[in-house]
Amino acid sequence: AENIANTFQRYREEKGLQVVRTSGGEPTLVLDHILELYQELAKRGLPILAQFDSNLSTARLIDHFEQQGIYSKDILKEIAEYDPKVLVAFKGTDNKNIMGNIQASLSVEEQVDALKKFVGAGIDIYPYFYGANPETLPDFLNKLENHFENILPKIHFGRLKLYSPAKKRIQIIAKRNGLDPEA
């Protein structure tokens, strides 16, 4: 955290950097590090716009880490004190859709539970959908609206960004199914 704060401070002075965004992998696996970074920046008196990303896959893990003492009991509330903006990525609107998008056993309920943790801690969230299933999207949006007041105007829809390993995997699947891999 100290090294990142040093780099941020230098770039802030040299280039006017204002935003600290923790991304890549799943940042909620290192909430203790995110909190330590925010504390270090605050200790230096550096006003920031704090952001981090989440794929909404770690609600149970956060609970487990809090129970084991790896994270402090209310780590999300501690992080919320720094007013971060969390970009949350829904990987689909039904379990089959999620599996098709990311080949992982993440469920709709797990995504909603993770979102409840962020919102319950007082963290601002900005939802993003990747590859939503048009057939299950209306029901999913209704479910979100029932759980989270005024969430629908915040939602952004986009295409799934293909990184090299995912692109290769999709091309292999396309060939296997007799489809044009580039399409």
C-alpha positions as a printed Julia matrix, in Angstrom:
183×3 Matrix{Float64}:
   0.0     0.0     0.0
   2.85    2.38    0.8
   4.52    1.75   -2.58
   1.25    2.34   -4.44
   0.64    5.5    -2.42
   4.15    6.73   -3.28
   3.52    6.14   -6.98
   0.07    7.73   -6.82
   1.46   10.77   -5.0
   4.23   11.21   -7.57
   1.82   10.96  -10.51
  -0.62   13.25   -8.76
   2.08   15.91   -8.45
   3.49   15.36  -11.96
   0.32   14.73  -13.95
  -2.61   15.72  -11.75
  -3.82   12.13  -11.18
  -7.04   12.11   -9.13
  -8.47    8.58   -9.32
  -7.28    5.46   -7.51
  -8.88    2.44   -9.2
  -8.21   -1.08   -8.04
  -8.96   -3.51  -10.85
  -7.89   -6.78  -12.37
  -8.66  -10.22  -11.1
 -11.14   -9.71   -8.27
 -10.19   -6.83   -5.94
 -12.6    -7.95   -3.21
 -10.15  -10.79   -2.57
  -7.84   -8.14   -1.13
 -10.22   -5.79    0.67
  -7.69   -5.48    3.49
  -5.16   -4.15    0.98
  -7.7    -1.71   -0.5
  -8.51   -0.41    2.99
  -4.8    -0.09    3.82
  -4.21    1.86    0.6
  -7.1     4.27    1.31
  -5.84    4.75    4.87
  -2.32    5.47    3.62
  -3.57    8.04    1.1
  -5.76    9.7     3.74
  -2.83    9.79    6.19
  -0.9    11.77    3.57
  -3.84   14.15    3.14
  -4.33   13.18   -0.51
  -7.93   13.72   -1.63
  -8.86   11.0    -4.1
 -11.7     9.54   -6.07
 -11.59    5.9    -5.03
 -12.87    3.16   -7.32
 -12.66   -0.57   -7.43
 -14.21   -3.3    -9.53
 -16.06   -6.44   -8.53
 -17.43   -9.35  -10.49
 -19.82  -10.02   -7.59
 -18.4   -13.47   -6.9
 -17.03  -13.14   -3.38
 -19.91  -12.55   -0.94
 -19.39  -15.9     0.8
 -15.63  -15.46    0.79
 -15.9   -12.0     2.39
 -18.11  -13.52    5.12
 -15.6   -16.34    5.62
 -12.62  -13.95    5.78
 -14.46  -11.79    8.34
 -15.3   -14.87   10.46
 -11.69  -16.09   10.3
 -10.31  -12.67   11.21
  -8.55  -12.25    7.87
 -10.73   -9.17    7.29
 -12.03   -6.98   10.07
 -15.68   -7.71   10.9
 -17.09   -4.68    9.03
 -14.41   -4.16    6.41
 -16.86   -2.97    3.75
 -18.21   -0.32    6.13
 -14.64    0.78    6.86
 -13.97    1.05    3.13
 -17.27    2.92    2.64
 -15.88    5.74    4.81
 -13.61    6.63    1.86
 -16.64    6.95   -0.43
 -15.47    4.55   -3.15
 -17.39    3.99   -6.34
 -17.65    0.27   -7.11
 -18.08   -0.86  -10.68
 -19.94   -4.15  -10.39
 -20.12   -6.5   -13.34
 -23.08   -8.81  -13.69
 -21.82  -11.67  -15.83
 -25.29  -12.73  -16.91
 -28.98  -12.67  -16.07
 -29.5   -16.37  -15.38
 -27.2   -19.16  -14.25
 -26.84  -20.71  -17.7
 -26.11  -17.27  -19.18
 -23.4   -16.67  -16.57
 -21.8   -20.05  -17.29
 -21.83  -19.3   -21.01
 -20.19  -15.92  -20.48
 -17.46  -16.82  -18.01
 -17.38  -20.64  -17.65
 -17.62  -20.4   -13.88
 -20.12  -21.64  -11.33
 -21.3   -18.21  -10.23
 -25.05  -17.93   -9.65
 -27.5   -15.08   -9.96
 -28.19  -15.33   -6.23
 -24.49  -15.05   -5.39
 -24.26  -11.89   -7.49
 -27.3   -10.38   -5.77
 -25.96  -11.36   -2.32
 -22.63   -9.66   -3.07
 -24.44   -6.56   -4.26
 -26.46   -6.52   -1.02
 -23.2    -6.52    0.95
 -21.88   -3.46   -0.92
 -25.14   -1.53   -0.74
 -25.67   -2.53    2.91
 -22.24   -1.13    3.77
 -23.17    2.21    2.19
 -21.01    1.88   -0.91
 -22.1     3.49   -4.18
 -22.38    0.9    -6.93
 -22.42    1.24  -10.69
 -23.75   -1.95  -12.29
 -22.61   -3.16  -15.67
 -24.01   -6.1   -17.63
 -21.95   -8.33  -19.87
 -23.72  -10.51  -22.41
 -27.18  -10.37  -20.8
 -29.69  -12.97  -21.97
 -32.53  -10.95  -23.57
 -35.05  -13.62  -22.55
 -34.25  -13.48  -18.82
 -33.22   -9.83  -18.64
 -36.69   -8.4   -17.79
 -37.16  -10.78  -14.84
 -33.63  -10.13  -13.64
 -34.12   -6.34  -13.78
 -37.39   -6.7   -11.84
 -35.55   -8.75   -9.22
 -32.9    -6.05   -8.88
 -35.48   -3.28   -8.65
 -37.28   -5.22   -5.88
 -34.03   -5.49   -3.87
 -32.4    -2.15   -4.65
 -34.26    1.14   -4.9
 -33.42    3.24   -7.98
 -30.85    0.79   -9.33
 -32.19    0.66  -12.89
 -31.11    4.16  -13.99
 -27.52    3.31  -13.01
 -27.22    0.15  -15.11
 -24.97    0.09  -18.16
 -25.04   -2.63  -20.79
 -22.06   -3.63  -22.84
 -20.32   -6.38  -24.66
 -18.01   -8.77  -22.9
 -14.44   -7.62  -23.43
 -12.5   -10.55  -24.79
  -9.03  -11.01  -23.37
  -6.6   -13.3   -25.2
  -7.27  -16.52  -23.2
 -11.06  -16.07  -23.43
 -10.86  -15.28  -27.14
  -8.84  -18.45  -27.81
 -11.26  -20.54  -25.75
 -14.27  -19.11  -27.61
 -12.58  -19.77  -30.96
 -11.99  -23.42  -29.98
 -15.64  -23.79  -28.93
 -16.79  -22.15  -32.18
 -14.69  -24.55  -34.29
 -15.97  -27.51  -32.28
 -19.53  -26.41  -33.05
 -18.88  -25.76  -36.76
 -19.06  -21.96  -36.4
 -16.8   -19.29  -37.82
 -14.28  -18.59  -34.98
 -13.92  -14.92  -35.97
 -17.68  -14.32  -35.88
